[in-house]
Short mmCIF file of C-alpha atoms and ligand atoms in Angstrom, two decimals:
data_model
loop_
_atom_site.label_atom_id
_atom_site.label_comp_id
_atom_site.label_asym_id
_atom_site.label_seq_id
_atom_site.Cartn_x
_atom_site.Cartn_y
_atom_site.Cartn_z
CA MET A 248 76.36 105.84 89.36
CA ALA A 249 79.47 107.57 88.12
CA ARG A 250 80.62 110.44 90.27
CA HIS A 251 83.95 112.22 89.97
CA GLY A 252 84.84 109.53 87.42
CA PHE A 253 84.49 106.57 89.78
CA GLU A 254 81.68 104.18 90.56
CA LEU A 255 79.78 104.38 93.82
CA LYS A 256 78.63 100.96 94.99
CA THR A 257 75.10 100.00 95.97
CA PRO A 258 74.52 98.23 99.31
CA GLN A 259 74.05 94.95 97.39
CA GLN A 260 77.37 95.45 95.63
CA ILE A 261 79.12 96.21 98.92
CA ILE A 262 77.72 92.96 100.34
CA MET A 263 79.22 91.13 97.35
CA MET A 264 82.52 92.92 97.88
CA ARG A 265 82.57 91.55 101.42
CA GLU A 266 83.04 88.03 100.00
CA ALA A 267 86.19 89.13 98.21
CA GLY A 268 87.31 91.03 101.30
CA LEU A 269 86.90 88.03 103.58
CA ALA A 270 88.75 85.74 101.14
CA THR A 271 91.60 88.25 101.13
CA ALA A 272 91.58 88.33 104.94
CA ALA A 273 91.59 84.52 105.12
CA ALA A 274 94.54 84.31 102.73
CA LEU A 275 96.54 86.77 104.83
CA ALA A 276 95.64 84.88 108.03
CA ALA A 277 96.89 81.65 106.45
CA VAL A 278 100.12 83.35 105.43
CA ARG A 279 100.58 84.83 108.90
CA ALA A 280 100.20 81.39 110.47
CA ALA A 281 102.92 80.03 108.17
CA VAL A 282 105.53 82.75 108.74
CA ARG A 283 108.62 81.28 110.40
CA PRO A 284 112.37 81.18 109.77
CA GLY A 285 113.25 78.98 106.79
CA VAL A 286 109.99 79.48 104.91
CA THR A 287 110.32 81.01 101.43
CA THR A 288 108.13 83.78 100.13
CA LEU A 289 107.18 81.50 97.21
CA GLU A 290 105.77 78.99 99.73
CA LEU A 291 103.73 81.80 101.31
CA ASP A 292 102.48 82.73 97.84
CA LYS A 293 101.11 79.22 97.31
CA ILE A 294 99.43 79.21 100.72
CA ALA A 295 97.61 82.45 99.84
CA ASP A 296 96.64 81.20 96.38
CA ASP A 297 95.31 77.88 97.73
CA LYS A 298 93.20 79.68 100.34
CA ILE A 299 91.67 82.11 97.85
CA GLN A 300 90.78 79.28 95.46
CA GLU A 301 89.35 77.20 98.32
CA LEU A 302 86.99 80.13 99.01
CA GLY A 303 85.84 80.33 95.40
CA GLY A 304 87.93 83.29 94.30
CA HIS A 305 91.05 83.94 92.35
CA SER A 306 94.06 86.17 92.80
CA ASN A 307 93.58 89.67 91.41
CA PHE A 308 97.35 90.33 91.58
CA GLN A 309 97.66 87.74 88.79
CA LEU A 310 95.43 90.00 86.67
CA VAL A 311 98.00 92.83 86.88
CA PRO A 312 99.87 92.81 83.53
CA GLY A 313 103.30 91.25 83.94
CA TYR A 314 102.70 89.93 87.46
CA SER A 315 102.16 86.20 88.00
CA HIS A 316 101.96 85.81 91.79
CA THR A 317 99.20 85.99 94.41
CA ILE A 318 101.03 88.05 97.03
CA CYS A 319 103.72 90.66 97.16
CA ALA A 320 106.25 89.82 99.89
CA SER A 321 108.56 92.68 100.82
CA ILE A 322 111.38 92.02 103.29
CA ASN A 323 113.19 94.60 105.49
CA ASP A 324 114.16 97.58 103.26
CA GLU A 325 111.66 96.48 100.62
CA VAL A 326 108.48 98.51 101.00
CA VAL A 327 106.03 97.04 98.49
CA HIS A 328 105.84 94.88 95.35
CA GLY A 329 108.45 92.30 96.42
CA ILE A 330 108.16 89.23 94.18
CA PRO A 331 107.80 85.84 95.89
CA ALA A 332 110.75 83.55 95.11
CA ALA A 333 112.15 80.17 96.13
CA ASN A 334 115.44 81.82 97.09
CA ARG A 335 113.82 84.40 99.40
CA VAL A 336 114.12 82.55 102.71
CA LEU A 337 112.73 84.24 105.82
CA GLN A 338 115.15 84.81 108.70
CA ALA A 339 114.19 85.26 112.35
CA GLY A 340 113.65 88.97 113.00
CA ASP A 341 112.97 89.97 109.39
CA ILE A 342 110.23 92.55 108.96
CA LEU A 343 107.96 91.16 106.23
CA SER A 344 105.10 92.99 104.53
CA VAL A 345 102.59 90.83 102.66
CA ASP A 346 100.06 92.35 100.26
CA CYS A 347 97.26 90.24 98.80
CA GLY A 348 93.98 90.53 96.93
CA ALA A 349 91.12 88.25 95.91
CA GLU A 350 88.47 88.67 93.24
CA ILE A 351 85.15 86.88 93.62
CA GLY A 352 82.53 87.29 90.94
CA GLU A 353 83.49 90.68 89.59
CA TRP A 354 84.40 92.26 92.93
CA ASN A 355 87.79 92.82 94.53
CA GLY A 356 89.45 92.90 97.94
CA ASP A 357 92.91 94.28 98.76
CA SER A 358 94.73 94.11 102.09
CA ALA A 359 98.26 94.06 103.50
CA MET A 360 99.94 93.29 106.80
CA THR A 361 103.40 93.40 108.33
CA VAL A 362 104.83 90.57 110.44
CA ILE A 363 108.10 90.30 112.35
CA VAL A 364 109.41 86.78 111.64
CA PRO A 365 109.46 85.08 115.07
CA GLY A 366 112.44 83.41 116.69
CA ALA A 367 114.92 86.26 117.08
CA GLU A 368 116.41 87.26 120.43
CA GLU A 369 115.19 90.56 121.83
CA SER A 370 117.23 93.47 120.52
CA GLU A 371 116.95 97.15 119.73
CA LEU A 372 116.54 96.27 116.06
CA ILE A 373 113.65 93.88 116.69
CA ALA A 374 111.96 96.37 119.02
CA SER A 375 112.30 99.15 116.44
CA ARG A 376 110.88 96.91 113.71
CA GLN A 377 107.91 95.98 115.89
CA LYS A 378 107.28 99.64 116.68
CA LEU A 379 107.48 100.56 112.98
CA SER A 380 104.84 97.92 112.20
CA ASP A 381 102.66 98.98 115.15
CA VAL A 382 102.82 102.67 114.17
CA THR A 383 101.98 101.85 110.55
CA GLU A 384 99.08 99.59 111.50
CA GLN A 385 97.66 102.11 113.95
CA SER A 386 98.00 104.89 111.35
CA LEU A 387 95.79 102.76 109.09
CA TRP A 388 93.13 102.44 111.80
CA VAL A 389 93.37 106.16 112.58
CA GLY A 390 92.82 106.79 108.86
CA ILE A 391 89.83 104.44 108.79
CA ALA A 392 88.38 106.17 111.87
CA ALA A 393 88.86 109.51 110.12
CA LEU A 394 87.01 108.19 107.06
CA ALA A 395 84.05 107.28 109.29
CA LYS A 396 83.68 110.94 110.29
CA ALA A 397 85.07 112.71 107.22
CA LYS A 398 83.22 114.98 104.81
CA GLU A 399 86.14 114.91 102.37
CA LEU A 400 88.37 111.95 101.51
CA ASN A 401 91.57 113.92 101.95
CA GLU A 402 90.88 114.13 105.70
CA VAL A 403 92.05 110.50 105.83
CA GLY A 404 95.59 111.33 104.73
CA ALA A 405 95.82 114.26 107.13
CA ALA A 406 94.86 111.99 110.04
CA ILE A 407 97.36 109.32 108.97
CA GLU A 408 100.17 111.84 108.66
CA ASP A 409 99.40 113.53 111.99
CA TYR A 410 99.42 110.19 113.79
CA ILE A 411 102.70 109.01 112.25
CA VAL A 412 104.44 112.34 112.95
CA SER A 413 103.29 112.11 116.60
CA GLN A 414 105.01 108.72 116.96
CA GLY A 415 108.56 109.60 115.93
CA ASP A 416 110.85 110.33 113.04
CA TYR A 417 109.29 108.15 110.34
CA GLY A 418 109.08 108.60 106.58
CA ILE A 419 105.76 108.30 104.72
CA LEU A 420 105.97 107.18 101.10
CA GLU A 421 104.46 109.69 98.71
CA ASP A 422 105.13 107.86 95.43
CA TYR A 423 102.57 105.15 96.25
CA VAL A 424 99.08 105.71 97.68
CA GLY A 425 95.75 104.01 98.33
CA HIS A 426 92.90 103.87 95.83
CA GLY A 427 89.28 103.23 95.07
CA ILE A 428 88.39 99.57 94.58
CA GLY A 429 85.47 97.63 93.13
CA ARG A 430 85.20 95.85 89.78
CA SER A 431 88.92 96.58 89.45
CA MET A 432 91.46 96.32 92.24
CA HIS A 433 92.73 99.80 91.41
CA GLU A 434 90.16 102.52 90.70
CA ASP A 435 89.84 106.24 91.31
CA PRO A 436 90.04 108.11 93.58
CA PRO A 437 93.58 108.11 94.99
CA VAL A 438 93.73 107.92 98.80
CA TYR A 439 96.72 109.79 100.14
CA ASN A 440 98.63 108.88 103.29
CA TYR A 441 99.58 112.51 103.92
CA ARG A 442 98.01 115.95 103.92
CA VAL A 443 97.27 117.30 100.44
CA ARG A 444 95.88 120.67 99.44
CA GLY A 445 93.20 121.26 96.87
CA LYS A 446 89.98 119.64 95.85
CA SER A 447 89.01 116.37 97.51
CA PRO A 448 86.35 113.80 96.63
CA LYS A 449 83.40 113.90 99.02
CA VAL A 450 82.87 110.99 101.39
CA VAL A 451 79.44 109.65 100.41
CA PRO A 452 77.59 106.32 100.71
CA GLY A 453 78.90 103.88 98.10
CA LEU A 454 82.53 105.03 98.30
CA VAL A 455 84.81 102.00 98.69
CA VAL A 456 88.54 102.58 99.14
CA ALA A 457 91.74 100.74 99.95
CA ILE A 458 93.68 102.72 102.54
CA GLU A 459 97.33 101.66 102.70
CA PRO A 460 100.00 103.61 104.57
CA MET A 461 103.59 102.70 103.66
CA VAL A 462 105.96 103.87 106.38
CA VAL A 463 109.75 103.66 106.74
CA SER A 464 112.18 104.11 109.62
CA GLY A 465 114.37 106.51 107.60
CA SER A 466 114.01 108.58 104.46
CA ALA A 467 110.91 108.08 102.29
CA ALA A 468 113.03 108.11 99.12
CA THR A 469 112.67 104.83 97.23
CA LYS A 470 114.13 103.04 94.22
CA ILE A 471 112.84 100.20 92.04
CA LEU A 472 115.11 97.14 92.00
CA SER A 473 116.40 95.53 88.79
CA ASP A 474 113.48 93.04 88.79
CA GLY A 475 111.33 95.99 87.70
CA TRP A 476 108.87 95.59 90.59
CA THR A 477 110.37 95.68 94.08
CA VAL A 478 110.21 99.10 95.71
CA SER A 479 113.02 99.49 98.23
CA THR A 480 114.20 102.36 100.45
CA LYS A 481 117.23 104.20 99.06
CA ASP A 482 118.86 104.43 102.50
CA ALA A 483 118.19 100.71 103.33
CA SER A 484 115.93 101.67 106.25
CA ASP A 485 113.16 99.25 107.27
CA ALA A 486 109.63 99.48 105.88
CA SER A 487 106.09 98.51 106.86
CA HIS A 488 102.84 98.34 104.88
CA TRP A 489 99.32 97.83 106.20
CA GLU A 490 96.13 98.01 104.14
CA HIS A 491 92.38 97.46 104.38
CA THR A 492 89.46 97.80 101.98
CA VAL A 493 86.76 99.96 103.57
CA ALA A 494 83.18 100.66 102.46
CA VAL A 495 81.14 103.77 103.28
CA HIS A 496 77.37 103.19 103.31
CA GLU A 497 74.23 104.94 104.56
CA GLY A 498 74.60 103.48 108.04
CA GLY A 499 78.34 104.06 108.54
CA ILE A 500 81.49 102.20 107.51
CA TRP A 501 82.50 98.55 107.34
CA VAL A 502 86.04 97.21 106.90
CA LEU A 503 85.52 94.59 104.20
CA THR A 504 88.90 92.89 104.69
CA ALA A 505 88.58 92.50 108.47
CA GLU A 506 86.78 89.47 109.91
CA ASP A 507 84.91 91.68 112.41
CA GLY A 508 84.49 94.65 110.08
CA GLY A 509 87.08 96.55 112.11
CA LYS A 510 85.08 96.56 115.37
CA SER A 511 87.91 95.61 117.74
CA LYS A 512 90.48 98.05 116.34
CA LEU A 513 88.04 100.95 115.86
CA ALA A 514 86.34 100.79 119.28
CA PRO A 515 89.27 102.48 121.07
CA LEU A 516 89.08 105.23 118.43
CA GLY A 517 85.42 105.88 119.14
CA VAL A 518 84.07 104.37 115.91
CA VAL A 519 81.51 101.56 115.71
CA PRO A 520 81.44 99.91 112.27
CA VAL A 521 77.98 99.03 110.98
CA PRO A 522 77.45 95.85 108.96
CA LEU A 523 75.34 95.76 105.82
CA VAL A 524 72.67 93.08 105.91
MG1 MG Q 662 97.36 95.84 98.34
MG1 MG Q 663 96.06 98.54 97.32
#
């Protein structure tokens, strides 16, 4: 079922992908529950890995050449691809983005969340970090809602960009984008987080994509740190990353990495996800 160079999934395949999606969601939930000052990102990595294995899967990040961890943990000015380490100790008020993926059978899930490490006194900084995370998360849901109604995939990025611009002076990363997902974690087509001109893949049943806005409080210019992985803002501004794996099928859409398929977050946006049975 190749189309535009990527594989459309059958309903049965999407149902199998849901297993990987739910394992990914469970791993992130376990990490979220463990986030507190004093915890290291390497400890969070083990929590995610244990949960995925408990659910019969394995980490697909470990299948990426050169990468040996289960999560990416990116703190403050780090946007994505932060490497878990025993000397990365969370502090109250840090803004932490955690990206994770599970593979079960031959199918993949991919999801990310941002958490403000609890325990800090209220301050302008903490409030601005919370708003950055909230804006990024909501831009993801706005993008997912757009996908539910879109004829062309590039409508998703336009919706994400319009929402973020309406919320303040934020930067949207352009060097890193979302992607198709299935037998591999990263497949065609690219899923932009901003408006692009030109030809767009059609939104058709069987399309499964990871949508993942990466948003910063300053300039969107980034650099890669000396570890060869960590993507950090050049101006040291804070960053947030949220991601879900979403399937399009004959009956509608279903968010494979959300426990409820996205129902609670999409209802206010006028979209009712439809499960595959
Ligand atoms: Mg990811
Ligand atoms: Mg991804």
